[in-house]
XYZ file of C-alpha atoms in Angstrom:
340
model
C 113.663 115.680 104.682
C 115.624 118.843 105.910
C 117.029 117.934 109.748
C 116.728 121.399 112.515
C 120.596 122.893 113.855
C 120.496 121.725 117.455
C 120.566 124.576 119.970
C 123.483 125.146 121.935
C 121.826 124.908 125.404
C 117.860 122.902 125.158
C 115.121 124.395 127.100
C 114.075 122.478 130.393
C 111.583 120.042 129.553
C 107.953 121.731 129.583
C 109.094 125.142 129.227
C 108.052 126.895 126.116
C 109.575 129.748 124.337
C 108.048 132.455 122.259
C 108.808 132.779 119.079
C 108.133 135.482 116.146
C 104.965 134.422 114.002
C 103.207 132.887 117.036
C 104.737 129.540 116.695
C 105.710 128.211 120.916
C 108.625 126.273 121.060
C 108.949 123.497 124.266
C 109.715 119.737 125.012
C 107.965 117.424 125.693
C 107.910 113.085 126.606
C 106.152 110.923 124.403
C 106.217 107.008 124.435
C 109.446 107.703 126.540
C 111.307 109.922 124.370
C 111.668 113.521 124.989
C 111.210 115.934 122.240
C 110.700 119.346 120.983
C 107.479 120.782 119.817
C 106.709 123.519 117.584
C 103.010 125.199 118.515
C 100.536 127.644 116.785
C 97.409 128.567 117.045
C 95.001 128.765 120.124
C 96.600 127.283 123.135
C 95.339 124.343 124.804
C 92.336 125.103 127.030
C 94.589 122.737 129.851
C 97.810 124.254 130.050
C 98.913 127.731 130.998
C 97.476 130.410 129.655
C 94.395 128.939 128.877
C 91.511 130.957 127.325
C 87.702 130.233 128.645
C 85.004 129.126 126.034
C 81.558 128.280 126.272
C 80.310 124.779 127.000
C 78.388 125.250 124.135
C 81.377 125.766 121.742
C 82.952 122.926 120.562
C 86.724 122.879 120.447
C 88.460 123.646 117.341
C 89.996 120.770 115.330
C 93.613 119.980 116.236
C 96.256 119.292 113.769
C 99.124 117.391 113.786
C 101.739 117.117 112.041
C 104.506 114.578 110.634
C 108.174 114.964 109.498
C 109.896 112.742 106.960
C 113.005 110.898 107.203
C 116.305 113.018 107.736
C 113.738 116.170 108.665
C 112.419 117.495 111.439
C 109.532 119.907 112.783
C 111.494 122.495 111.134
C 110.076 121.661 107.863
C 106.492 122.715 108.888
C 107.196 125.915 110.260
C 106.030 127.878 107.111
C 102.373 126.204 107.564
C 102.381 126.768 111.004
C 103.225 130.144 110.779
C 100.286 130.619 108.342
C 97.636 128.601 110.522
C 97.513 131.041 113.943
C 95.554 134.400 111.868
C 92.771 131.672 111.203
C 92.443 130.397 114.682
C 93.254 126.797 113.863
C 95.355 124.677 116.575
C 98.232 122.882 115.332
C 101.457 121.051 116.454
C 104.587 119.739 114.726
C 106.843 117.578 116.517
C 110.615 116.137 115.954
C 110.034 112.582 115.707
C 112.561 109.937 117.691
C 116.024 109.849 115.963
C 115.494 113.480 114.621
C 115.709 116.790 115.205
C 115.895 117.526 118.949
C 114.000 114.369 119.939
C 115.850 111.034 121.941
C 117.390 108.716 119.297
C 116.088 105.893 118.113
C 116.275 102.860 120.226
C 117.962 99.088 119.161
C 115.741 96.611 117.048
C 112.507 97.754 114.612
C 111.978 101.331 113.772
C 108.380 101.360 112.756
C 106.719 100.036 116.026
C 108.670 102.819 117.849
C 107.325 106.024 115.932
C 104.018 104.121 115.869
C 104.024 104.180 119.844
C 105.438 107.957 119.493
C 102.333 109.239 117.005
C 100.337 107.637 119.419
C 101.190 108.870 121.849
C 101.112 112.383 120.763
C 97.642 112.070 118.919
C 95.992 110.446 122.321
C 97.809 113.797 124.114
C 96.330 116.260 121.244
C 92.735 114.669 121.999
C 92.867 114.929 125.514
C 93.858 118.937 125.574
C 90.522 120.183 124.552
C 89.066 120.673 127.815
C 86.059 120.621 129.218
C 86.207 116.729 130.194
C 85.352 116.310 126.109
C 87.677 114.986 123.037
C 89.198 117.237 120.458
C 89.136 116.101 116.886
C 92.796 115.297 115.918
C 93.422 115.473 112.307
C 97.184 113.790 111.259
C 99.204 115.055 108.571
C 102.523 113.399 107.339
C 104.757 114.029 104.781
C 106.979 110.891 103.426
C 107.587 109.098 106.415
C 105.241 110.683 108.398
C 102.912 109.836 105.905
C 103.082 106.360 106.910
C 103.038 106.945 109.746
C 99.636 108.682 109.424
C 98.392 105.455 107.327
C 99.574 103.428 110.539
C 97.704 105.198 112.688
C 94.750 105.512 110.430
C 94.533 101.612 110.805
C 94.427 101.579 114.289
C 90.859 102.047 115.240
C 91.632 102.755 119.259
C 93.409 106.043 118.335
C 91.387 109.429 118.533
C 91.239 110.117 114.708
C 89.102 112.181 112.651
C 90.965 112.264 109.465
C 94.581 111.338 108.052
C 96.694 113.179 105.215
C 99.245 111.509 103.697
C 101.337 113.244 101.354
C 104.001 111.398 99.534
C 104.018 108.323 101.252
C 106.534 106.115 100.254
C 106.559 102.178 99.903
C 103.495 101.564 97.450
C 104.764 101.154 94.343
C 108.270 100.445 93.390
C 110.649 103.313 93.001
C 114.631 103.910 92.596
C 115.620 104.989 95.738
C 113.731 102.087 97.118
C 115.465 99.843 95.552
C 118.712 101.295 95.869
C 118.636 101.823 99.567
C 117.758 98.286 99.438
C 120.207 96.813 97.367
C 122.919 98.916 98.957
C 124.265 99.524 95.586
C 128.426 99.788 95.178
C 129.053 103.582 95.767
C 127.571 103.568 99.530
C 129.154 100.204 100.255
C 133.103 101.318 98.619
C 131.773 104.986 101.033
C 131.256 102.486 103.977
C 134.044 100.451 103.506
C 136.835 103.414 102.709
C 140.009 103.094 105.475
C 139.668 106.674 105.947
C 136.524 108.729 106.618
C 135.641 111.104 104.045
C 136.232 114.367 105.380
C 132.772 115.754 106.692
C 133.028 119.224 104.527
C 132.926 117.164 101.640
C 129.895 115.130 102.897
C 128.037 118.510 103.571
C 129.463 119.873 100.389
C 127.659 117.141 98.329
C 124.543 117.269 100.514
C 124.060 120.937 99.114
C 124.649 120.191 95.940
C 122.023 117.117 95.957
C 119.390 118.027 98.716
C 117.959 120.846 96.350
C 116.814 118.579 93.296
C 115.428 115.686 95.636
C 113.695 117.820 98.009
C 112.065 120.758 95.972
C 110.266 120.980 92.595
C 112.392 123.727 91.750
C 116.108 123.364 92.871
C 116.626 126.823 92.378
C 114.112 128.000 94.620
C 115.371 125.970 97.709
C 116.358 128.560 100.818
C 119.796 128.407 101.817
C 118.710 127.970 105.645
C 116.348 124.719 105.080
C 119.220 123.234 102.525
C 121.933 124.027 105.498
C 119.627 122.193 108.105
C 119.932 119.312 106.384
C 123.326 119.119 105.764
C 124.017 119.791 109.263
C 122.859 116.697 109.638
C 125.543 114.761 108.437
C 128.661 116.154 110.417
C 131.160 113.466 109.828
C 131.634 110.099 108.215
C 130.353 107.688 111.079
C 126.963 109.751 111.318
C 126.514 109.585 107.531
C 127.468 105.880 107.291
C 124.850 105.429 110.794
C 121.926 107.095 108.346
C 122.472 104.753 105.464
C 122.110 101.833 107.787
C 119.228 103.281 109.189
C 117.469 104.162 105.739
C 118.118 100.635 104.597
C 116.501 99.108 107.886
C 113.513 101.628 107.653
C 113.360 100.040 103.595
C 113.058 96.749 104.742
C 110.387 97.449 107.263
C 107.909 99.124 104.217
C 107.786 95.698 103.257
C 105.307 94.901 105.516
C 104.144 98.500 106.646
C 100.578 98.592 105.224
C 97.586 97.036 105.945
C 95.047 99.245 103.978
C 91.801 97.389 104.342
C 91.615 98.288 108.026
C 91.492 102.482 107.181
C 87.929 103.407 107.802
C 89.016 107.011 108.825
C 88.697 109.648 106.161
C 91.736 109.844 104.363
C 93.681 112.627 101.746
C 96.022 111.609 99.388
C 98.740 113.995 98.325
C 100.638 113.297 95.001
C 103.149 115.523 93.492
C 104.286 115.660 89.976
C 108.086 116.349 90.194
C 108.714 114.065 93.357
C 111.905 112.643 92.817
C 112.018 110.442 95.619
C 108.330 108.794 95.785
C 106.562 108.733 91.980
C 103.002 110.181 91.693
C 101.821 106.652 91.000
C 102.445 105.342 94.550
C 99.560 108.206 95.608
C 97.384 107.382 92.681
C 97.710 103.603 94.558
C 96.853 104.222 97.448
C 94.172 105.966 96.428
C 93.150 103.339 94.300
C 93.505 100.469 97.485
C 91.312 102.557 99.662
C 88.074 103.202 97.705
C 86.930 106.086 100.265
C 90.010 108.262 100.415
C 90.556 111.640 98.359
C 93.370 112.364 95.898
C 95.263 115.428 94.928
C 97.689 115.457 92.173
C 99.478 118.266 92.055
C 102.250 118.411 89.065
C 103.873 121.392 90.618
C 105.028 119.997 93.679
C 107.907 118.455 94.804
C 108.749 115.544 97.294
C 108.267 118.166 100.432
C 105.498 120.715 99.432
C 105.427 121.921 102.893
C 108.693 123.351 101.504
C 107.476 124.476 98.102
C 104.117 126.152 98.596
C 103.480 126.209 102.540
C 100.518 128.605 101.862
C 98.671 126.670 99.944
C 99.246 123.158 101.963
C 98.292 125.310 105.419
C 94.750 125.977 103.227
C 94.597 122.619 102.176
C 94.891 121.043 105.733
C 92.782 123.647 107.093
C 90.065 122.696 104.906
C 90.696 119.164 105.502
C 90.655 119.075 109.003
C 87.899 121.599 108.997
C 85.491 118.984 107.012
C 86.619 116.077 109.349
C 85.427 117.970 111.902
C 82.255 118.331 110.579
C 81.911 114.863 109.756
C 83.014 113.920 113.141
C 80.206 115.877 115.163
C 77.548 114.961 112.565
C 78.228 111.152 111.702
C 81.015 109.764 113.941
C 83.777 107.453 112.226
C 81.555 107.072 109.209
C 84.016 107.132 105.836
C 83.034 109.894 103.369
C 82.258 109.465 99.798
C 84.594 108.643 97.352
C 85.919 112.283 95.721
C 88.868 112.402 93.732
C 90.550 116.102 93.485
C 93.343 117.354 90.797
């Protein structure tokens, strides 16, 4: 949930930009939005700069991966920067409404990141070369997680294996049900005659993004908390979120249809999550008998932020084994492992 500083001037759309640690910046159109995407790893055996390989070499397993809400690609930076040494492709994108990417269109906000993730999955399948698929592994944290468990029960879409890390909207929880309820402070905030000076919004955003986002506040970098706040400039975009959060609530409702996952599947559960309990992972793993659960009790809400090493080993690993299961057994769900 940390939001990316937009950059004065944007890049042309399909240029890329170097970066330190190996991580290529560009922009790109999915599902009709343009967006930015943050790259490591090999590059793409079909765009510039391609590097031969023998037919006899399969590609490597690509990786995608899956903001929350309020965040942006941003957040997986750490990972990606830790993925490249090993060799293992990976992408992060801004997803529609965030970051860098084309806002969010009128009516339901589910079906249009679903046509988005789709989008980019069917694009990370196709750049393997060779006239082959790649195996595309999807990673999401929070809302990306569902997004991941959307696209895990859609059968047409090229994947090998979803993670979902703290996906909210399967048990019950208190920001649920306050974004819901629309409780008195944010309706007196929406209703005040006079906007709340924006320092003050971003002044409060520092002072509560820490504890919701990060297992330990006091570990949370000043840059990543900044981010964030610099995503609520002034009253009307604050008030726009709120709306937006309660709309996104109301779709979770009906978000999940967990019988239809067939596709391997990681659960990710962390202990001091503020925003979306431990339970709702131990659910989910509980509703689809083949998946794979971590509990972690050190982790927070975004453990991308708290310990990017060891989720860049963890989804290495992950989409590592998919791969394998992939090549040697198709679609096939794995057995039923549970991790801690």
């Amino acid at each position: 949930m940390t939001a990316v500083r937009r950059e004065a001037t944007p890049e042309p759309a399909g240029h890329e930009r170097a970066e330190p640690a190996e991580i290529r910046v560009g922009h790109r159109r999915f599902a009709g939005f343009r967006t930015r995407v943050l790259e490591a790893g090999p590059r793409p055996a079909g765009r510039k700069g391609k590097r031969r390989r023998s037919v006899a070499e399969p590609p490597a397993p690509r990786l995608v991966l899956l903001h929350g809400y309020c965040d942006s690609a941003d957040t997986w930076r750490a990972v990606l920067a830790d993925r490249p040494a090993a060799g293992r492709p990976a992408v992060a994108v801004d997803l529609p409404g965030f970051g860098e990417a084309d806002a969010l269109r009128p009516g339901p906000i589910l079906p249009q990141l679903d046509a988005f993730t789709s989008a980019v999955l069917n694009e990370q399948a196709a750049v393997g070369g060779g006239g082959g698929r790649t195996t595309v592994v999807l990673a999401g944290n929070s809302l990306g997680g569902t997004l991941g468990l959307r696209a895990a029960q859609n059968h047409r879409l090229p994947l090998a294996g979803v993670a979902s890390i703290a996906a909210p909207g399967l048990v019950d929880s208190w920001l649920v049900r306050a974004v819901a309820k629309y409780p008195l402070p944010l309706r007196l905030y929406s209703a005040l005659p006079v906007p709340v000076p924006g320092f003050l919004v971003r002044a409060v955003a520092q002072q509560v993004v820490p504890k919701l986002l990060y297992a330990d506040p006091a570990a949370a970098r000043e840059e990543e908390v900044r981010r964030f706040t610099e995503l609520f400039p002034d009253y009307r975009a604050t008030t726009t979120r709120l709306e937006q959060a309660r709309q996104l609530v109301g779709e979770l409702a009906e978000a999940y249809r967990l019988d239809r996952i067939s596709t391997p599947l990681l659960v990710v559960a962390c202990g001091k999550d503020k925003l979306v309990s431990p339970d709702s992972g131990r659910r989910l793993h509980a509703l689809v008998p083949h998946s794979r659960l971590l509990v972690r009790a050190d982790w927070g809400h975004c453990p991308q932020l708290d310990d990017p090493t060891a989720i860049a080993e963890l989804l290495g690993f992950f989409a590592a084994d998919a791969h394998r299961r992939r090549h040697r057994a198709g679609r096939a769900p794995g057995a039923r492992e549970v991790a801690s």
